[in-house]
mmCIF file of C-alpha atoms in Angstrom:
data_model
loop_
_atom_site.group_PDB
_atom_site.id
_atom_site.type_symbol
_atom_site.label_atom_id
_atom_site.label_comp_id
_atom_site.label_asym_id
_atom_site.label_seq_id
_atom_site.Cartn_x
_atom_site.Cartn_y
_atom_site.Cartn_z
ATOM 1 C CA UNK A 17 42.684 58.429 120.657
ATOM 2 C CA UNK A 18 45.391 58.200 123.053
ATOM 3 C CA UNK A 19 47.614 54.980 123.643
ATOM 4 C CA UNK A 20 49.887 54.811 126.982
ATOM 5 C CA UNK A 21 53.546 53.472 127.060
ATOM 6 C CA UNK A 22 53.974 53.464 130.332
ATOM 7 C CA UNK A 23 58.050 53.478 131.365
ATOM 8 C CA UNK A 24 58.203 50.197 133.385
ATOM 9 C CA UNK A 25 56.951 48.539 130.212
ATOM 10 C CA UNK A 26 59.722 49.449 128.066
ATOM 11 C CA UNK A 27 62.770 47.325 127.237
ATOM 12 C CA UNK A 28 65.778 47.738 129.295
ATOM 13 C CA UNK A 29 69.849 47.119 129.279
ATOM 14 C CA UNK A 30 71.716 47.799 132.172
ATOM 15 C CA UNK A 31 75.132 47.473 131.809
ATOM 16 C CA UNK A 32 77.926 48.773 134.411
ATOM 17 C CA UNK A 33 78.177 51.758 131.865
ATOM 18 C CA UNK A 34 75.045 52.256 130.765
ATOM 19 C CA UNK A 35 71.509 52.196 131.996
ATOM 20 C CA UNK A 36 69.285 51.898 128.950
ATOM 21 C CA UNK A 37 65.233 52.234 128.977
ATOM 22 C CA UNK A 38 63.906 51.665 124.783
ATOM 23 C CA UNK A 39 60.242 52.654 124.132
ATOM 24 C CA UNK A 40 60.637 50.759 120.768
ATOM 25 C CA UNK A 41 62.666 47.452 120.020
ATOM 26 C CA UNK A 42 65.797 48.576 119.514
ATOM 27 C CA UNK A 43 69.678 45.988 119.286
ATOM 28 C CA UNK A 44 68.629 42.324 121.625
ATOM 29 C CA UNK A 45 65.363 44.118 122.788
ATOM 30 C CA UNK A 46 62.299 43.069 120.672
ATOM 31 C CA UNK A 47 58.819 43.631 121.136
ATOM 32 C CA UNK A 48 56.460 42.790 118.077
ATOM 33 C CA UNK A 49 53.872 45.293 119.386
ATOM 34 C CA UNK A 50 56.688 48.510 119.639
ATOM 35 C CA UNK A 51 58.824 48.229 116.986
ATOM 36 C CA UNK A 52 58.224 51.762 115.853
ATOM 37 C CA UNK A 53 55.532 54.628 115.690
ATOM 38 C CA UNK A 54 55.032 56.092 111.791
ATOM 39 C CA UNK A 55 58.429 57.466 111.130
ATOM 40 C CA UNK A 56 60.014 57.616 114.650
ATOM 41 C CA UNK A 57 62.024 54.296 114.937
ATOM 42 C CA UNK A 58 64.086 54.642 118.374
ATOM 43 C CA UNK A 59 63.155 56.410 121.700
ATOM 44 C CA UNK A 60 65.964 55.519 124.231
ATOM 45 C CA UNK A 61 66.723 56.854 127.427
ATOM 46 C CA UNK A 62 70.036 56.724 128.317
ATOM 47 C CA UNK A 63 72.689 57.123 131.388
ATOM 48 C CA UNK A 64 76.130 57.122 131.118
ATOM 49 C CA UNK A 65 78.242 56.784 133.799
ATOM 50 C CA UNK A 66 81.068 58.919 133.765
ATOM 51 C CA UNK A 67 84.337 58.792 131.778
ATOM 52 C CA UNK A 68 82.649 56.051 130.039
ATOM 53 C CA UNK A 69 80.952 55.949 126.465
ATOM 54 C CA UNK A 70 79.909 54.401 123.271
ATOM 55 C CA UNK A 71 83.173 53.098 121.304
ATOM 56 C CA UNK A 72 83.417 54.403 117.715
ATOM 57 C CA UNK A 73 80.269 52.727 115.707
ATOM 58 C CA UNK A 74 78.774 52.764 112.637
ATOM 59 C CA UNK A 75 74.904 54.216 111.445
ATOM 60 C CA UNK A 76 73.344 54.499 108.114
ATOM 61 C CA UNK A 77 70.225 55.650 106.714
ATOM 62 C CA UNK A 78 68.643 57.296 109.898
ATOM 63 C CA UNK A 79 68.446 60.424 111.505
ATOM 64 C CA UNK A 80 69.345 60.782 114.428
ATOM 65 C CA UNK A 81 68.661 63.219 117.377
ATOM 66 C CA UNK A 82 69.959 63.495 121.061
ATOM 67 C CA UNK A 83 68.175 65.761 124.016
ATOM 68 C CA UNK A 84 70.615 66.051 126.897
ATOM 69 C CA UNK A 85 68.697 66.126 130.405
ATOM 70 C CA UNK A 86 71.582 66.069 132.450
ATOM 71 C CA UNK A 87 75.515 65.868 132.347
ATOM 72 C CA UNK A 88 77.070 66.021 129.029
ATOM 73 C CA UNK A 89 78.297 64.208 125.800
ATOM 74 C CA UNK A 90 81.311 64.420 124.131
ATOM 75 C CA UNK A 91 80.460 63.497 119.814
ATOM 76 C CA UNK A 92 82.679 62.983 117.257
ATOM 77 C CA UNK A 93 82.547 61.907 114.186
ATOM 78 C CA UNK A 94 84.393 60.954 110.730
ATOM 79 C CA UNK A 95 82.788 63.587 108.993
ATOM 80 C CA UNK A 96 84.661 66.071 111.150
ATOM 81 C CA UNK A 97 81.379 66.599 113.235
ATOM 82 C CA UNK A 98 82.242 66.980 116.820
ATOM 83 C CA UNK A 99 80.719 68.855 120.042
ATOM 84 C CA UNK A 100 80.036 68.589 123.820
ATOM 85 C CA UNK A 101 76.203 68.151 124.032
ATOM 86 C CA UNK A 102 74.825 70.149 127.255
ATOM 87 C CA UNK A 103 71.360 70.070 128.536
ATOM 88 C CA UNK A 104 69.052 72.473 126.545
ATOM 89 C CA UNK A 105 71.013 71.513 123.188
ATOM 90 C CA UNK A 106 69.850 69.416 120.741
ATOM 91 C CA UNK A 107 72.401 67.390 118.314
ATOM 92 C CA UNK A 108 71.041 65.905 114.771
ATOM 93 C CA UNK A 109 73.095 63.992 112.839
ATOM 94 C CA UNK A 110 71.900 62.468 109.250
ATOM 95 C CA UNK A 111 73.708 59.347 109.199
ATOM 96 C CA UNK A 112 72.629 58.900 105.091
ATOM 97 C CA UNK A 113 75.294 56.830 103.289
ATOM 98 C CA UNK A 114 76.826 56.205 106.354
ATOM 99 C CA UNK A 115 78.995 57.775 109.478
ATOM 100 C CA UNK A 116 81.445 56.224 112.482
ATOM 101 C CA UNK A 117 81.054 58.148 115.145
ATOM 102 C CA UNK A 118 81.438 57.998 118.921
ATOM 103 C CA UNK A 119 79.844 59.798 122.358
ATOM 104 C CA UNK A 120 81.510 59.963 125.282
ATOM 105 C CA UNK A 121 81.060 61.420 128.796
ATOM 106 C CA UNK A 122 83.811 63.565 129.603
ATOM 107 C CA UNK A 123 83.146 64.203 133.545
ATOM 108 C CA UNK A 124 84.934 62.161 135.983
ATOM 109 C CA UNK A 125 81.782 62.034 138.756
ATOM 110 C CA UNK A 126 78.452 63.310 137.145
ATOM 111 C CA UNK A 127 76.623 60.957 134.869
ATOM 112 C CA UNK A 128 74.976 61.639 131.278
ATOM 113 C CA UNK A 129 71.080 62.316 130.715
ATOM 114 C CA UNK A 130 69.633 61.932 127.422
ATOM 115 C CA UNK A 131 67.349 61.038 125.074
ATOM 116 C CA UNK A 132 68.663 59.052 121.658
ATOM 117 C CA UNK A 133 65.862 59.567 118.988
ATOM 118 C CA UNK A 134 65.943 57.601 115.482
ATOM 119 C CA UNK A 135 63.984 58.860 112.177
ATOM 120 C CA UNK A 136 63.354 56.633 109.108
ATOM 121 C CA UNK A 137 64.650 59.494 106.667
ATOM 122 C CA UNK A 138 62.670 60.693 103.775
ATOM 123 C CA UNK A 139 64.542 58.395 101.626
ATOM 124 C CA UNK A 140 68.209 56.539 101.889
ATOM 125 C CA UNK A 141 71.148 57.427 100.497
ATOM 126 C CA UNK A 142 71.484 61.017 101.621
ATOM 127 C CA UNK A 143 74.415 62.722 101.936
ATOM 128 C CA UNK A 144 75.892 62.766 106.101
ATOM 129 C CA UNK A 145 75.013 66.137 107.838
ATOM 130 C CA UNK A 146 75.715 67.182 111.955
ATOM 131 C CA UNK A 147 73.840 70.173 113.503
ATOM 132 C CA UNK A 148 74.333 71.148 117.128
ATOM 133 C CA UNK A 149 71.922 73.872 118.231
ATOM 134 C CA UNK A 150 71.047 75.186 122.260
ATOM 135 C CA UNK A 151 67.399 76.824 122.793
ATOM 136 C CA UNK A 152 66.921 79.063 125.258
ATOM 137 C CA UNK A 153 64.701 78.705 128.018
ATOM 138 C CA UNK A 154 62.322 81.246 126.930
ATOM 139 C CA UNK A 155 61.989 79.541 123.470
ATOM 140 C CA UNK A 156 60.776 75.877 125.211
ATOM 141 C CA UNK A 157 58.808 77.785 128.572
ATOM 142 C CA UNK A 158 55.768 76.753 128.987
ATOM 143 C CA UNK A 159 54.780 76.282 125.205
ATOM 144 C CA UNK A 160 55.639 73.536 122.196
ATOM 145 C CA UNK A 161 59.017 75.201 120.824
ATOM 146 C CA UNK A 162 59.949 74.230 117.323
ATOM 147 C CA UNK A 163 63.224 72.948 117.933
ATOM 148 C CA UNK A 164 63.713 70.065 114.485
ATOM 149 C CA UNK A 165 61.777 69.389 111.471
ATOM 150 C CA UNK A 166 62.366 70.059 107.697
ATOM 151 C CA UNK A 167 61.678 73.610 108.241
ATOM 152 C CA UNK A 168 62.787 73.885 111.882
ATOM 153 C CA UNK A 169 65.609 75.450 113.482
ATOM 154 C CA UNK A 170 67.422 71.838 113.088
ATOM 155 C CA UNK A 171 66.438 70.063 110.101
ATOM 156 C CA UNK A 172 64.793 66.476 110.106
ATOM 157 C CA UNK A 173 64.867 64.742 106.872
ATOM 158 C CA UNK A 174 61.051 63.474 106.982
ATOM 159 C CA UNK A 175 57.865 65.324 106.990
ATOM 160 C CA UNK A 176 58.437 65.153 111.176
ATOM 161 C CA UNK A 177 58.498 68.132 113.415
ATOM 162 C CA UNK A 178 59.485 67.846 117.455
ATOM 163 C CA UNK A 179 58.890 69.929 119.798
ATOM 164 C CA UNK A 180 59.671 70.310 123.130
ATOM 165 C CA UNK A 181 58.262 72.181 126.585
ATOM 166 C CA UNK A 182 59.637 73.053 130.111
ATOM 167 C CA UNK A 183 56.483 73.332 131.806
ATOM 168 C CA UNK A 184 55.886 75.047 134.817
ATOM 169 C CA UNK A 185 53.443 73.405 137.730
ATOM 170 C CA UNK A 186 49.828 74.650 136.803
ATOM 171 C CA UNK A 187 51.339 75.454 133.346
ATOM 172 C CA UNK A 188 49.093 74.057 129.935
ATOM 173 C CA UNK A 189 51.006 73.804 126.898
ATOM 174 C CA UNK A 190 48.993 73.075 123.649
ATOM 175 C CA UNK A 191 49.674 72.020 120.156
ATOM 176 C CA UNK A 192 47.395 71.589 116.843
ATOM 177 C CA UNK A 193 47.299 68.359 115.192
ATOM 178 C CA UNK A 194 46.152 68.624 111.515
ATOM 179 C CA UNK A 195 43.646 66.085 110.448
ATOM 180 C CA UNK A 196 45.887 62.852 109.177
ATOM 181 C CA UNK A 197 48.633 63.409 111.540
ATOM 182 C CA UNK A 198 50.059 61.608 114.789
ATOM 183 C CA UNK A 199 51.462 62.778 117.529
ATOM 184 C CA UNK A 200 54.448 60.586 119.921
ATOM 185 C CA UNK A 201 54.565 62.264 123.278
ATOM 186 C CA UNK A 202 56.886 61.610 125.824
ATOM 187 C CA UNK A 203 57.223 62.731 129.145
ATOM 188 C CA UNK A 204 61.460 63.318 129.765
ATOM 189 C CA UNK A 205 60.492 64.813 133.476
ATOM 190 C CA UNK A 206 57.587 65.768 135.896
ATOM 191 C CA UNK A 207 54.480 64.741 134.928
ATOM 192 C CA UNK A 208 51.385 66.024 133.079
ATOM 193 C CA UNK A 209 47.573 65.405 131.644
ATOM 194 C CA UNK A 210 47.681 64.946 128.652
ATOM 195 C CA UNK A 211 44.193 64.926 126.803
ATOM 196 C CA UNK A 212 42.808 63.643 130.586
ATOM 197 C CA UNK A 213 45.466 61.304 130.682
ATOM 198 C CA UNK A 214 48.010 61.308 133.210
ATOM 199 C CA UNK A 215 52.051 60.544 131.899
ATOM 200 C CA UNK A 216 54.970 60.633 134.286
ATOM 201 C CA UNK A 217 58.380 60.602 133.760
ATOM 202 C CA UNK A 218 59.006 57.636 130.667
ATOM 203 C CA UNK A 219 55.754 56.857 129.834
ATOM 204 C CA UNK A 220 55.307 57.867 125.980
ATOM 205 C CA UNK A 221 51.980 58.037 124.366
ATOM 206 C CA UNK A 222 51.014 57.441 120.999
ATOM 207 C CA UNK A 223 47.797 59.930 119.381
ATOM 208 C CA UNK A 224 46.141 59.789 116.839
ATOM 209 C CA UNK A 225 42.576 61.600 115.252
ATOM 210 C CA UNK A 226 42.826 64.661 118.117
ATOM 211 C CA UNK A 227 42.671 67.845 117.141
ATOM 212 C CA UNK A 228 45.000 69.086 119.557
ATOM 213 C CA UNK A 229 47.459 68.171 121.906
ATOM 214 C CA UNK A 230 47.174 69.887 125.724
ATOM 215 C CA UNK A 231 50.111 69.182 128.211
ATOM 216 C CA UNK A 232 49.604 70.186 131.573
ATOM 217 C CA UNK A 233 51.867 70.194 134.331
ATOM 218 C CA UNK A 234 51.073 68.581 138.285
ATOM 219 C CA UNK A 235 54.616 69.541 138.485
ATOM 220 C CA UNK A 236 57.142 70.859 137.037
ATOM 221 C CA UNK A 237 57.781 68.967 133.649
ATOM 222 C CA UNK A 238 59.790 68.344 130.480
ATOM 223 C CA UNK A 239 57.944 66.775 127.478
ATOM 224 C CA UNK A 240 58.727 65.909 123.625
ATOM 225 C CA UNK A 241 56.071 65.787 121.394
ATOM 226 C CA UNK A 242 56.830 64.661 117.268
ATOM 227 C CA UNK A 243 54.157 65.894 115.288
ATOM 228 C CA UNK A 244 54.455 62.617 112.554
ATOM 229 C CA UNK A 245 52.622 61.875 108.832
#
């Protein structure tokens, strides 16, 4: 079973900053029927415009995950976590008993891509951890590349695993789904079938009870997929 989000239906801020798309309800933005999927809490995809950013703010309790598309982000933290986030790295943060941090566009013309991703953690209270990690394009091409989970290159504090793909047009990427487990795809670029379903650019898809999960490309394409309990 496969359930569509398409990306008009999400939530959206725009801001003169910031231009803000939330598959799930996430700060004003509520939607009773999207408040989360199992474990995975926030989905939002973000622009910054440059030499602007989020102000210093708090998190607890989560972990958190950002995918750069495009552009760059400047983190800091008060844990003394800090690092420019470029596209092909991944950043995870476990907020725990709680962090200020900040993220920041540092270019004075391009804007900032990504994707902000939330986890209900395996339980609260943990301690605050910050990983940074780039994958190389032959890691993510054309297949589902490990990338985060609790026994992935970047570790998730929940029985989660993501994975990502760079698909080339014509290319099939495919995944196993144990019996009892869901799957959150979303579609950061190009679009795909997936299952016989077609997903562009922001539209998200919820599965559950398949076997497997089979991406492929009508052009090229970036997709996340979160292999959930």
């Amino acid at each position: 079973m496969i359930q569509v989000r398409r990306s008009e239906e999400r939530g959206r801020n725009k801001l003169s900053w910031l231009d803000s798309h939330f598959t799930f309800s996430f700060d004003q933005y509520f939607d009773p029927e999207h408040v989360q999927f199992r474990s995975l809490r926030v989905l939002n995809e973000d622009v910054v415009a440059p030499g602007t950013g989020f102000p210093t703010h708090p998190h607890r309790d989560m972990e958190i995950l950002t995918w750069m598309l495009e552009g760059s982000i400047q983190h800091r933290d008060n844990t003394g976590g800090s690092g420019v986030i470029r596209p092909g790295e991944l950043q995870h943060m476990t907020a725990g008993t709680g962090v200020m941090h900040s993220e920041f566009n540092p270019s004075s013309k391009d804007p900032a891509h990504l994707l902000q991703i939330w986890i209900v953690p395996e339980r609260r209270g943990l301690k605050p951890d910050y990983e940074q990690l780039a994958f190389a394009d032959t890691d993510l091409r054309n297949q589902f590349g490990l990338v985060a989970g609790p026994k992935a290159p970047l570790t998730i504090r929940q029985d989660t695993n993501l994975y990502i793909a760079r698909l080339d047009k014509g290319a099939e990427a495919k995944q196993p789904l144990k019996a009892g487990r869901y799957g959150w795809l979303q579609v950061a670029r190009g679009t795909v079938d997936v299952n016989g379903m077609e997903l562009k650019a922001g539209d998200g898809a919820a599965i559950a009870d398949e076997a497997e999960v089979r991406a492929a490309a009508k052009e090229a394409a970036e997709v996340l997929l979160f292999d959930l309990a």
